[in-house]
Amino acid sequence: MAGRIKSLLHRWSSRVFSVELDGAPFYFAIQERHRGEEAPRVFRKLQSHDRCYTLLVCSRDRIKTARFYGELKDKLLRELPPECGLSPMSSFLPNVRDSLIKGYFLKDTSEGSSTVERLLSDLTQHEPVSVCSYCKNDDGQQWTQHLWSHGESQVMETAKKYYVVPSETPEYHPSTLNMINSDVFYSLDEACEVLKKCGDIIPEAMSVLELLPSRAEARNKPDFPVIVIEGLDATGKTTLTESLRETLGASLLRSPPQCLSPWRARFDQEPPLIRRAFYALGNYITAEQIGQEGKKTPVIVDRFWHSTAAYAIATAVSGPVCNLPGEGSEVYCWPSDLLQPSLVVLLTLDPEERKRRLRNRGQGKTNEEQELDHNQLFRLRVEEAYRRISGPACVSVDASPSADEVLQQVLLLIRGKCHL
Ligand SMILES: Nc1ncnc2c1ncn2[C@@H]1O[C@H](COP(=O)(O)OP(=O)(O)O)[C@@H](O)[C@H]1O
Ligand SMILES: Nc1ccn([C@@H]2O[C@H](COP(=O)(O)OP(=O)(O)O)[C@@H](O)[C@H]2O)c(=O)n1
């Protein structure tokens, strides 16, 4: 464990650290010699008696890392004195894929440091956490970083100290570096691998794997058109998909499929790596059902891979739309082993009208759906991610007219594209 952390962090001075304070990221790096640069903004805001720490979570086992990252936050919030402020942070090699390590930035303004230091030293010894402490130099301008390492029985600060300096905003938002096969999965095998590895800690994972199609079945090409309806919650997907089923005499399916319902709440509690693998597998199960139904009738699908990928991408990245991976990025490419629909329609709706429909419907929502209401940047990121996905890309339809007008509009699209 300690070896892994050391090898990942060995290039300390090439790494950039990002601390998220009040929704804005601050970047800093470290260097061995003091070259007269002033402290980065995240430190300039602090008093000289404030103590700061970075905690980076990393182990060889990525399932363990993902789960422990969430557990660590709960533990810190529970055990730290109330004067401590906790913010998400990360460390990465700029523009290097899979180099991101996530953690927390801790600001301690409490009177005595002993509680915090005891807690952190305990973490360093027993958990996959690497701790650095930061202090202000005597000149009152510079901050230095000390990496904690554990000796025989107690945690020591290593002799080497590094100076903290500002760093430029990287070209790629750090959260995009580890997105492929951690937030978004591009093959059945990659998603299966995550659930297989969870089998001993989440027994439900094995039940999900048992429902998976064999590869040959998943590749069955349907004879009839397959039309996917996408959109945020309450944009009218259920209303439209049911009308389409009646009008076209089609089969109606959804992703995640009905057979996964007993386990959905269980996987919704898990960290993104596991939760997204679960939803990814749901698409492959739905694809198999599409293959079966599509031999007999046209198939309408309520949410599919666009939803899985768009929510995953928009959650992994924070801040404005410009933090998303750029248009044309491989992140938006359809998985090569997943059935491609004939048409994907994205229902779009003015946020106020969507809220009105949500209120009228008055049902429970997933945490992510509640987030859509509270966080308008998140909503914008989901919508933009939907639009950037390609192979097939979605066709946007304004869902604000009456249900019948929306139906007619979508029927026109289907007839134009699918010769129905
Ligand atoms: N075109 C429409 N105009 C007005 N209200 C609509 C329209 N389509 C759906 N609704 C209403 O809005 C609410 C959300 O629609 P629903 O089909 O459940 O959305 P979704 O499945 O996308 O969450 C429902 O109460 C529904 O009756
Ligand atoms: N194919 C799908 C469908 C949903 N989801 C996830 O499920 C949530 C929305 O599903 P939902 O069932 O509440 O949405 P509605 O269809 O009820 O509007 C989103 O937060 C997505 O993260 C997914 O990842 N992939």
Short mmCIF file of C-alpha atoms and ligand atoms in Angstrom, two decimals:
data_model
loop_
_atom_site.label_atom_id
_atom_site.label_comp_id
_atom_site.label_asym_id
_atom_site.label_seq_id
_atom_site.Cartn_x
_atom_site.Cartn_y
_atom_site.Cartn_z
CA MET A 1 0.00 0.00 0.00
CA ALA A 2 2.63 2.50 1.09
CA GLY A 3 4.78 1.37 -1.85
CA ARG A 4 1.97 2.07 -4.28
CA ILE A 5 1.43 5.54 -2.88
CA LYS A 6 5.14 6.24 -3.05
CA SER A 7 5.42 5.05 -6.63
CA LEU A 8 2.40 7.12 -7.68
CA LEU A 9 3.63 10.16 -5.89
CA HIS A 10 7.31 9.74 -6.62
CA ARG A 11 7.21 12.48 -9.18
CA TRP A 12 5.94 14.94 -6.59
CA SER A 13 7.39 17.89 -8.31
CA SER A 14 5.68 17.07 -11.65
CA ARG A 15 2.29 16.84 -9.97
CA VAL A 16 -0.29 19.58 -9.76
CA PHE A 17 -2.69 19.87 -6.86
CA SER A 18 -6.20 21.17 -7.30
CA VAL A 19 -8.25 22.35 -4.35
CA GLU A 20 -11.88 23.15 -4.81
CA LEU A 21 -12.99 26.06 -2.62
CA ASP A 22 -16.46 27.62 -2.97
CA GLY A 23 -16.94 25.78 -6.25
CA ALA A 24 -13.79 27.22 -7.87
CA PRO A 25 -10.59 25.20 -8.39
CA PHE A 26 -7.21 26.55 -7.24
CA TYR A 27 -4.09 24.94 -8.64
CA PHE A 28 -0.70 24.68 -7.01
CA ALA A 29 2.53 22.73 -7.46
CA ILE A 30 5.63 22.21 -5.37
CA GLN A 31 9.31 22.80 -5.98
CA GLU A 32 12.45 21.96 -4.07
CA ARG A 33 14.03 25.39 -4.09
CA HIS A 34 12.47 28.67 -3.17
CA ARG A 35 12.54 30.73 -6.35
CA GLY A 36 10.83 33.80 -5.00
CA GLU A 37 7.31 33.07 -6.24
CA GLU A 38 4.55 34.13 -3.91
CA ALA A 39 2.19 31.57 -2.39
CA PRO A 40 -0.79 30.46 -4.50
CA ARG A 41 -4.19 32.03 -3.83
CA VAL A 42 -5.57 29.09 -1.91
CA PHE A 43 -2.86 29.70 0.71
CA ARG A 44 -2.83 33.48 0.56
CA LYS A 45 -6.35 33.43 2.00
CA LEU A 46 -5.14 31.64 5.12
CA GLN A 47 -3.83 33.01 8.43
CA SER A 48 -0.32 32.03 9.50
CA HIS A 49 -1.62 30.02 12.46
CA ASP A 50 -4.02 27.97 10.28
CA ARG A 51 -2.82 24.46 9.71
CA CYS A 52 -3.51 22.80 6.39
CA TYR A 53 -3.30 19.23 5.22
CA THR A 54 -3.87 17.34 1.99
CA LEU A 55 -5.09 13.76 2.19
CA LEU A 56 -4.80 11.69 -1.00
CA VAL A 57 -6.52 8.32 -1.22
CA CYS A 58 -4.81 5.65 -3.25
CA SER A 59 -4.31 1.90 -3.21
CA ARG A 60 -3.59 -0.83 -5.74
CA ASP A 61 -7.22 -1.92 -5.51
CA ARG A 62 -9.39 0.65 -7.30
CA ILE A 63 -12.64 -0.69 -5.81
CA LYS A 64 -11.18 -0.22 -2.34
CA THR A 65 -9.90 3.24 -3.26
CA ALA A 66 -13.30 4.32 -4.62
CA ARG A 67 -15.21 3.08 -1.59
CA PHE A 68 -12.70 4.38 0.93
CA TYR A 69 -12.76 7.86 -0.64
CA GLY A 70 -16.47 8.15 0.28
CA GLU A 71 -16.04 6.55 3.70
CA LEU A 72 -13.14 8.87 4.51
CA LYS A 73 -15.30 11.95 4.01
CA ASP A 74 -17.92 10.58 6.44
CA LYS A 75 -15.22 9.70 8.95
CA LEU A 76 -13.58 13.13 8.75
CA LEU A 77 -16.88 14.97 9.06
CA ARG A 78 -17.74 12.83 12.07
CA GLU A 79 -14.43 13.01 13.91
CA LEU A 80 -12.84 16.35 13.07
CA PRO A 81 -13.38 19.36 15.35
CA PRO A 82 -16.08 21.72 14.01
CA GLU A 83 -13.47 24.43 13.29
CA CYS A 84 -12.04 22.27 10.51
CA GLY A 85 -12.98 22.98 6.91
CA LEU A 86 -12.95 20.15 4.39
CA SER A 87 -12.82 20.61 0.60
CA PRO A 88 -12.43 18.12 -2.25
CA MET A 89 -9.01 18.10 -3.87
CA SER A 90 -6.98 16.07 -6.33
CA SER A 91 -3.46 15.59 -7.53
CA PHE A 92 -2.56 14.81 -11.14
CA LEU A 93 0.06 14.95 -13.85
CA PRO A 94 -1.25 17.57 -16.27
CA ASN A 95 -2.89 16.00 -19.34
CA VAL A 96 -1.71 12.47 -18.39
CA ARG A 97 -4.49 9.91 -18.51
CA ASP A 98 -5.30 7.92 -15.34
CA SER A 99 -2.94 10.06 -13.25
CA LEU A 100 -5.66 11.56 -11.04
CA ILE A 101 -5.65 10.80 -7.32
CA LYS A 102 -8.56 12.17 -5.30
CA GLY A 103 -8.52 13.40 -1.75
CA TYR A 104 -9.45 16.17 0.66
CA PHE A 105 -7.95 19.48 1.66
CA LEU A 106 -8.24 20.11 5.34
CA LYS A 107 -7.98 23.51 6.99
CA ASP A 108 -7.67 23.37 10.75
CA THR A 109 -8.33 26.59 12.67
CA SER A 110 -8.97 24.88 16.01
CA GLU A 111 -7.00 25.88 19.13
CA GLY A 112 -4.94 22.73 19.55
CA SER A 113 -3.74 20.57 16.69
CA SER A 114 -3.51 17.30 18.63
CA THR A 115 -6.94 15.80 17.77
CA VAL A 116 -6.44 16.40 14.08
CA GLU A 117 -2.86 15.19 14.06
CA ARG A 118 -3.75 12.03 15.96
CA LEU A 119 -6.53 11.27 13.50
CA LEU A 120 -4.31 11.90 10.49
CA SER A 121 -1.41 9.89 11.83
CA ASP A 122 -3.76 7.00 12.48
CA LEU A 123 -5.03 7.23 8.89
CA THR A 124 -1.50 7.30 7.50
CA GLN A 125 -0.64 4.12 9.38
CA HIS A 126 -3.74 2.06 8.76
CA GLU A 127 -5.44 3.30 5.61
CA PRO A 128 -4.49 3.95 1.98
CA VAL A 129 -4.04 7.66 2.62
CA SER A 130 -1.06 9.86 1.98
CA VAL A 131 -0.95 12.98 4.16
CA CYS A 132 0.99 16.20 3.64
CA SER A 133 0.99 19.10 6.04
CA TYR A 134 1.60 22.73 5.08
CA CYS A 135 3.02 25.55 7.14
CA LYS A 136 3.89 29.16 6.62
CA ASN A 137 7.59 30.03 6.69
CA ASP A 138 9.08 32.57 9.07
CA ASP A 139 9.13 35.18 6.31
CA GLY A 140 5.32 34.98 6.37
CA GLN A 141 5.10 34.73 2.57
CA GLN A 142 6.05 31.18 1.60
CA TRP A 143 4.27 27.95 2.41
CA THR A 144 6.07 24.63 2.56
CA GLN A 145 4.78 21.09 2.14
CA HIS A 146 5.88 18.12 4.24
CA LEU A 147 5.03 14.56 3.28
CA TRP A 148 4.17 12.35 6.23
CA SER A 149 5.59 8.87 6.23
CA HIS A 150 5.33 6.28 8.93
CA GLY A 151 8.32 4.88 10.75
CA GLU A 152 8.29 2.02 13.23
CA SER A 153 5.40 3.13 15.35
CA GLN A 154 4.86 6.78 14.78
CA VAL A 155 4.26 9.05 11.86
CA MET A 156 7.09 11.37 10.99
CA GLU A 157 7.39 14.24 8.64
CA THR A 158 10.03 13.52 6.04
CA ALA A 159 13.01 15.84 6.23
CA LYS A 160 12.57 17.08 2.69
CA LYS A 161 10.45 20.15 2.41
CA TYR A 162 8.94 21.54 -0.75
CA TYR A 163 7.86 25.10 -1.52
CA VAL A 164 4.30 25.64 -2.64
CA VAL A 165 3.90 27.67 -5.84
CA PRO A 166 0.92 28.64 -8.02
CA SER A 167 0.25 26.49 -11.07
CA GLU A 168 -1.54 27.27 -14.32
CA THR A 169 -5.02 25.97 -15.05
CA PRO A 170 -4.40 22.71 -16.97
CA GLU A 171 -5.67 22.28 -20.53
CA TYR A 172 -7.87 19.34 -19.51
CA HIS A 173 -9.99 19.52 -16.36
CA PRO A 174 -8.36 17.02 -13.95
CA SER A 175 -11.55 14.95 -13.51
CA THR A 176 -11.56 14.14 -17.21
CA LEU A 177 -8.21 12.31 -16.90
CA ASN A 178 -9.59 9.17 -15.24
CA MET A 179 -13.05 9.18 -16.82
CA ILE A 180 -12.63 6.32 -19.30
CA ASN A 181 -13.60 2.99 -17.71
CA SER A 182 -14.02 4.60 -14.30
CA ASP A 183 -17.00 6.90 -14.91
CA VAL A 184 -18.00 5.82 -18.41
CA PHE A 185 -17.59 2.26 -19.67
CA TYR A 186 -17.01 1.44 -23.31
CA SER A 187 -17.40 -2.35 -23.29
CA LEU A 188 -19.34 -5.07 -21.55
CA ASP A 189 -16.08 -6.61 -20.33
CA GLU A 190 -14.84 -3.42 -18.63
CA ALA A 191 -18.10 -2.94 -16.73
CA CYS A 192 -18.30 -6.65 -15.82
CA GLU A 193 -14.79 -6.58 -14.43
CA VAL A 194 -15.77 -3.91 -11.88
CA LEU A 195 -18.82 -5.86 -10.70
CA LYS A 196 -16.87 -9.12 -10.54
CA LYS A 197 -14.31 -7.47 -8.27
CA CYS A 198 -17.09 -6.21 -5.97
CA GLY A 199 -18.59 -9.67 -5.56
CA ASP A 200 -17.16 -10.31 -2.11
CA ILE A 201 -18.18 -6.94 -0.65
CA ILE A 202 -21.46 -6.46 -2.57
CA PRO A 203 -23.17 -9.86 -2.98
CA GLU A 204 -25.85 -8.24 -5.18
CA ALA A 205 -23.16 -7.72 -7.85
CA MET A 206 -23.14 -11.46 -8.54
CA SER A 207 -26.93 -11.47 -9.03
CA VAL A 208 -26.58 -8.67 -11.58
CA LEU A 209 -23.83 -10.54 -13.45
CA GLU A 210 -26.04 -13.61 -13.71
CA LEU A 211 -28.59 -11.59 -15.71
CA LEU A 212 -26.07 -10.63 -18.37
CA PRO A 213 -26.50 -11.83 -21.93
CA SER A 214 -23.93 -13.96 -23.65
CA ARG A 215 -21.94 -11.92 -26.11
CA ALA A 216 -23.49 -13.54 -29.20
CA GLU A 217 -27.02 -12.69 -28.08
CA ALA A 218 -26.08 -9.10 -27.37
CA ARG A 219 -24.97 -8.65 -30.99
CA ASN A 220 -28.25 -9.82 -32.54
CA LYS A 221 -29.32 -7.11 -34.99
CA PRO A 222 -33.02 -6.29 -34.75
CA ASP A 223 -35.07 -6.35 -37.98
CA PHE A 224 -37.30 -3.44 -36.90
CA PRO A 225 -36.26 0.14 -36.04
CA VAL A 226 -35.12 0.93 -32.49
CA ILE A 227 -36.00 4.41 -31.22
CA VAL A 228 -34.52 5.74 -27.97
CA ILE A 229 -36.16 8.65 -26.12
CA GLU A 230 -33.81 10.64 -23.90
CA GLY A 231 -34.12 13.73 -21.72
CA LEU A 232 -33.93 14.96 -18.15
CA ASP A 233 -36.48 13.83 -15.59
CA ALA A 234 -40.02 15.18 -16.29
CA THR A 235 -39.32 16.22 -19.88
CA GLY A 236 -42.10 13.82 -20.96
CA LYS A 237 -40.30 10.57 -21.78
CA THR A 238 -42.86 8.26 -20.14
CA THR A 239 -45.78 10.13 -21.73
CA LEU A 240 -44.19 10.06 -25.18
CA THR A 241 -42.85 6.50 -25.09
CA GLU A 242 -46.30 5.16 -24.13
CA SER A 243 -47.99 7.09 -26.95
CA LEU A 244 -45.36 5.84 -29.41
CA ARG A 245 -45.93 2.27 -28.30
CA GLU A 246 -49.64 2.58 -29.01
CA THR A 247 -49.32 4.48 -32.27
CA LEU A 248 -46.62 2.26 -33.77
CA GLY A 249 -47.68 -1.04 -32.20
CA ALA A 250 -44.15 -1.12 -30.79
CA SER A 251 -42.57 -2.83 -27.78
CA LEU A 252 -41.54 -0.51 -24.95
CA LEU A 253 -38.33 -1.16 -23.01
CA ARG A 254 -36.25 0.89 -20.61
CA SER A 255 -32.73 1.11 -19.29
CA PRO A 256 -32.03 0.14 -16.55
CA PRO A 257 -34.33 -2.79 -17.31
CA GLN A 258 -37.10 -3.88 -14.95
CA CYS A 259 -35.12 -6.93 -13.83
CA LEU A 260 -32.50 -4.65 -12.22
CA SER A 261 -35.06 -2.71 -10.13
CA PRO A 262 -34.48 -4.74 -6.93
CA TRP A 263 -30.81 -3.69 -6.89
CA ARG A 264 -30.95 -0.13 -8.17
CA ALA A 265 -31.21 1.56 -4.77
CA ARG A 266 -28.32 -0.58 -3.52
CA PHE A 267 -26.01 0.50 -6.36
CA ASP A 268 -27.14 4.13 -6.15
CA GLN A 269 -25.39 4.26 -2.74
CA GLU A 270 -22.07 3.13 -4.17
CA PRO A 271 -19.25 5.38 -5.43
CA PRO A 272 -19.29 6.34 -9.14
CA LEU A 273 -16.98 3.50 -10.28
CA ILE A 274 -19.42 0.82 -9.09
CA ARG A 275 -22.66 2.73 -9.68
CA ARG A 276 -21.76 3.58 -13.28
CA ALA A 277 -20.66 0.01 -14.02
CA PHE A 278 -24.09 -1.13 -12.80
CA TYR A 279 -25.93 1.28 -15.15
CA ALA A 280 -23.58 0.38 -18.01
CA LEU A 281 -24.49 -3.30 -17.59
CA GLY A 282 -28.17 -2.33 -17.56
CA ASN A 283 -27.75 -1.09 -21.14
CA TYR A 284 -26.34 -4.45 -22.28
CA ILE A 285 -29.27 -6.29 -20.69
CA THR A 286 -31.71 -3.89 -22.38
CA ALA A 287 -29.79 -4.38 -25.66
CA GLU A 288 -30.42 -8.10 -25.46
CA GLN A 289 -34.15 -7.46 -24.88
CA ILE A 290 -34.15 -5.05 -27.84
CA GLY A 291 -32.60 -7.81 -29.97
CA GLN A 292 -35.42 -10.17 -29.02
CA GLU A 293 -38.33 -7.71 -29.38
CA GLY A 294 -36.85 -6.11 -32.49
CA LYS A 295 -37.34 -9.34 -34.42
CA LYS A 296 -41.11 -8.88 -34.09
CA THR A 297 -41.95 -5.15 -33.77
CA PRO A 298 -40.40 -1.67 -33.69
CA VAL A 299 -38.85 -0.99 -30.27
CA ILE A 300 -39.14 2.20 -28.19
CA VAL A 301 -36.55 2.59 -25.42
CA ASP A 302 -36.95 4.96 -22.45
CA ARG A 303 -33.34 6.09 -21.72
CA PHE A 304 -30.25 4.21 -22.94
CA TRP A 305 -26.50 4.81 -23.17
CA HIS A 306 -26.85 8.59 -23.71
CA SER A 307 -28.29 8.87 -20.18
CA THR A 308 -25.65 6.64 -18.65
CA ALA A 309 -22.78 8.54 -20.21
CA ALA A 310 -24.18 12.09 -19.95
CA TYR A 311 -24.99 11.88 -16.21
CA ALA A 312 -21.68 10.16 -15.49
CA ILE A 313 -19.62 12.76 -17.35
CA ALA A 314 -21.57 15.70 -15.92
CA THR A 315 -21.18 14.39 -12.36
CA ALA A 316 -17.48 13.60 -12.63
CA VAL A 317 -16.69 17.16 -13.75
CA SER A 318 -17.55 20.20 -11.65
CA GLY A 319 -18.10 23.84 -12.62
CA PRO A 320 -19.17 25.34 -15.94
CA VAL A 321 -19.77 23.54 -19.26
CA CYS A 322 -16.27 24.50 -20.46
CA ASN A 323 -14.83 21.99 -17.94
CA LEU A 324 -16.40 19.09 -19.88
CA PRO A 325 -14.15 17.09 -22.21
CA GLY A 326 -14.08 18.98 -25.53
CA GLU A 327 -16.52 18.23 -28.32
CA GLY A 328 -15.23 15.27 -30.36
CA SER A 329 -13.42 13.72 -27.37
CA GLU A 330 -13.33 9.92 -27.32
CA VAL A 331 -15.25 10.14 -24.05
CA TYR A 332 -18.42 10.80 -26.09
CA CYS A 333 -18.03 7.78 -28.42
CA TRP A 334 -20.64 5.04 -28.40
CA PRO A 335 -19.30 1.65 -27.11
CA SER A 336 -18.38 -0.50 -30.10
CA ASP A 337 -20.00 -3.64 -28.62
CA LEU A 338 -23.36 -2.01 -27.75
CA LEU A 339 -26.36 -2.19 -30.08
CA GLN A 340 -26.84 1.10 -31.96
CA PRO A 341 -30.39 2.48 -32.08
CA SER A 342 -31.84 3.70 -35.41
CA LEU A 343 -32.79 7.07 -33.85
CA VAL A 344 -32.17 8.84 -30.53
CA VAL A 345 -34.53 11.71 -29.66
CA LEU A 346 -33.56 14.15 -26.89
CA LEU A 347 -36.53 15.95 -25.32
CA THR A 348 -35.54 19.47 -24.25
CA LEU A 349 -37.53 21.71 -21.98
CA ASP A 350 -37.25 25.14 -20.42
CA PRO A 351 -36.08 24.66 -16.76
CA GLU A 352 -39.10 26.48 -15.30
CA GLU A 353 -41.59 24.34 -17.25
CA ARG A 354 -39.68 21.20 -16.25
CA LYS A 355 -39.90 22.20 -12.59
CA ARG A 356 -43.64 22.86 -12.97
CA ARG A 357 -44.14 19.37 -14.45
CA LEU A 358 -42.03 17.85 -11.67
CA ARG A 359 -44.14 19.58 -9.01
CA ASN A 360 -47.38 18.41 -10.66
CA ARG A 361 -46.13 14.85 -10.84
CA GLY A 362 -44.87 14.97 -7.24
CA GLN A 363 -42.89 11.70 -7.24
CA GLY A 364 -39.66 10.80 -5.48
CA LYS A 365 -36.45 11.59 -7.31
CA THR A 366 -32.92 10.21 -7.33
CA ASN A 367 -30.29 12.39 -5.67
CA GLU A 368 -28.98 13.27 -9.09
CA GLU A 369 -32.39 14.43 -10.21
CA GLN A 370 -32.69 16.65 -7.11
CA GLU A 371 -29.27 18.00 -7.93
CA LEU A 372 -30.60 19.00 -11.36
CA ASP A 373 -33.02 21.36 -9.63
CA HIS A 374 -30.55 22.86 -7.19
CA ASN A 375 -27.55 23.14 -9.42
CA GLN A 376 -28.10 24.79 -12.71
CA LEU A 377 -24.50 24.22 -13.84
CA PHE A 378 -25.00 20.48 -13.38
CA ARG A 379 -28.14 20.62 -15.55
CA LEU A 380 -26.27 22.52 -18.26
CA ARG A 381 -23.43 19.98 -18.16
CA VAL A 382 -25.84 17.02 -18.51
CA GLU A 383 -27.64 18.67 -21.44
CA GLU A 384 -24.41 19.53 -23.21
CA ALA A 385 -22.95 16.04 -22.64
CA TYR A 386 -26.13 14.57 -24.20
CA ARG A 387 -25.58 16.73 -27.27
CA ARG A 388 -21.91 15.81 -27.63
CA ILE A 389 -22.39 12.03 -27.65
CA SER A 390 -21.97 10.56 -31.10
CA GLY A 391 -22.45 7.30 -32.98
CA PRO A 392 -25.53 7.78 -32.93
CA ALA A 393 -25.94 11.45 -31.99
CA CYS A 394 -29.30 12.55 -30.59
CA VAL A 395 -31.86 14.71 -32.40
CA SER A 396 -33.25 17.42 -30.07
CA VAL A 397 -37.01 17.97 -29.96
CA ASP A 398 -38.66 20.83 -28.09
CA ALA A 399 -40.92 19.14 -25.51
CA SER A 400 -42.81 22.28 -24.47
CA PRO A 401 -45.82 21.96 -26.85
CA SER A 402 -48.76 19.70 -25.92
CA ALA A 403 -48.14 15.96 -25.54
CA ASP A 404 -49.89 15.31 -28.85
CA GLU A 405 -47.85 17.92 -30.73
CA VAL A 406 -44.62 16.43 -29.35
CA LEU A 407 -45.81 12.98 -30.44
CA GLN A 408 -46.55 14.22 -33.99
CA GLN A 409 -43.15 15.90 -34.19
CA VAL A 410 -41.36 12.71 -33.13
CA LEU A 411 -43.47 10.56 -35.49
CA LEU A 412 -42.34 12.81 -38.35
CA LEU A 413 -38.72 12.22 -37.37
CA ILE A 414 -39.24 8.47 -37.08
CA ARG A 415 -40.96 8.27 -40.46
CA GLY A 416 -38.20 10.31 -42.07
CA LYS A 417 -35.40 8.27 -40.60
CA CYS A 418 -36.79 4.76 -40.11
CA HIS A 419 -39.24 4.36 -43.03
CA LEU A 420 -42.11 3.35 -40.73
N1 LIG B 1 -46.04 17.72 -23.66
C1 LIG B 1 -46.46 17.85 -22.41
N2 LIG B 1 -47.11 18.96 -22.01
C2 LIG B 1 -47.48 19.12 -20.73
N3 LIG B 1 -47.28 18.23 -19.74
C3 LIG B 1 -46.65 17.10 -20.07
C4 LIG B 1 -46.20 16.84 -21.42
N4 LIG B 1 -45.59 15.65 -21.45
C5 LIG B 1 -45.65 15.15 -20.17
N5 LIG B 1 -46.28 16.02 -19.36
C6 LIG B 1 -46.51 15.87 -17.92
O1 LIG B 1 -45.28 16.18 -17.25
C7 LIG B 1 -45.01 15.25 -16.20
C8 LIG B 1 -43.71 14.51 -16.48
O2 LIG B 1 -43.85 13.69 -17.64
P1 LIG B 1 -43.23 12.22 -17.73
O3 LIG B 1 -43.72 11.66 -19.03
O4 LIG B 1 -43.51 11.46 -16.47
O5 LIG B 1 -41.67 12.59 -17.82
P2 LIG B 1 -40.35 11.67 -17.67
O6 LIG B 1 -40.74 10.26 -17.98
O7 LIG B 1 -39.41 12.26 -18.69
O8 LIG B 1 -39.84 11.87 -16.29
C9 LIG B 1 -46.22 14.31 -16.15
O9 LIG B 1 -47.10 14.79 -15.14
C10 LIG B 1 -46.85 14.44 -17.54
O10 LIG B 1 -48.25 14.23 -17.50
N1 LIG B 2 -29.78 4.25 -18.93
C1 LIG B 2 -29.65 4.93 -17.77
C2 LIG B 2 -30.77 5.40 -17.07
C3 LIG B 2 -30.58 6.09 -15.90
N2 LIG B 2 -29.34 6.32 -15.41
C4 LIG B 2 -29.15 7.04 -14.14
O1 LIG B 2 -30.43 7.12 -13.49
C5 LIG B 2 -30.81 8.45 -13.14
C6 LIG B 2 -32.15 8.88 -13.75
O2 LIG B 2 -33.01 7.84 -13.82
P1 LIG B 2 -34.55 7.95 -13.42
O3 LIG B 2 -35.12 6.59 -13.54
O4 LIG B 2 -34.67 8.71 -12.14
O5 LIG B 2 -35.13 8.87 -14.53
P2 LIG B 2 -36.59 8.92 -15.08
O6 LIG B 2 -36.53 8.04 -16.29
O7 LIG B 2 -37.48 8.44 -13.98
O8 LIG B 2 -36.77 10.36 -15.45
C7 LIG B 2 -29.74 9.33 -13.63
O9 LIG B 2 -29.28 9.91 -12.43
C8 LIG B 2 -28.66 8.44 -14.29
O10 LIG B 2 -27.47 8.56 -13.55
C9 LIG B 2 -28.26 5.84 -16.12
O11 LIG B 2 -27.12 6.05 -15.71
N3 LIG B 2 -28.41 5.14 -17.29
#
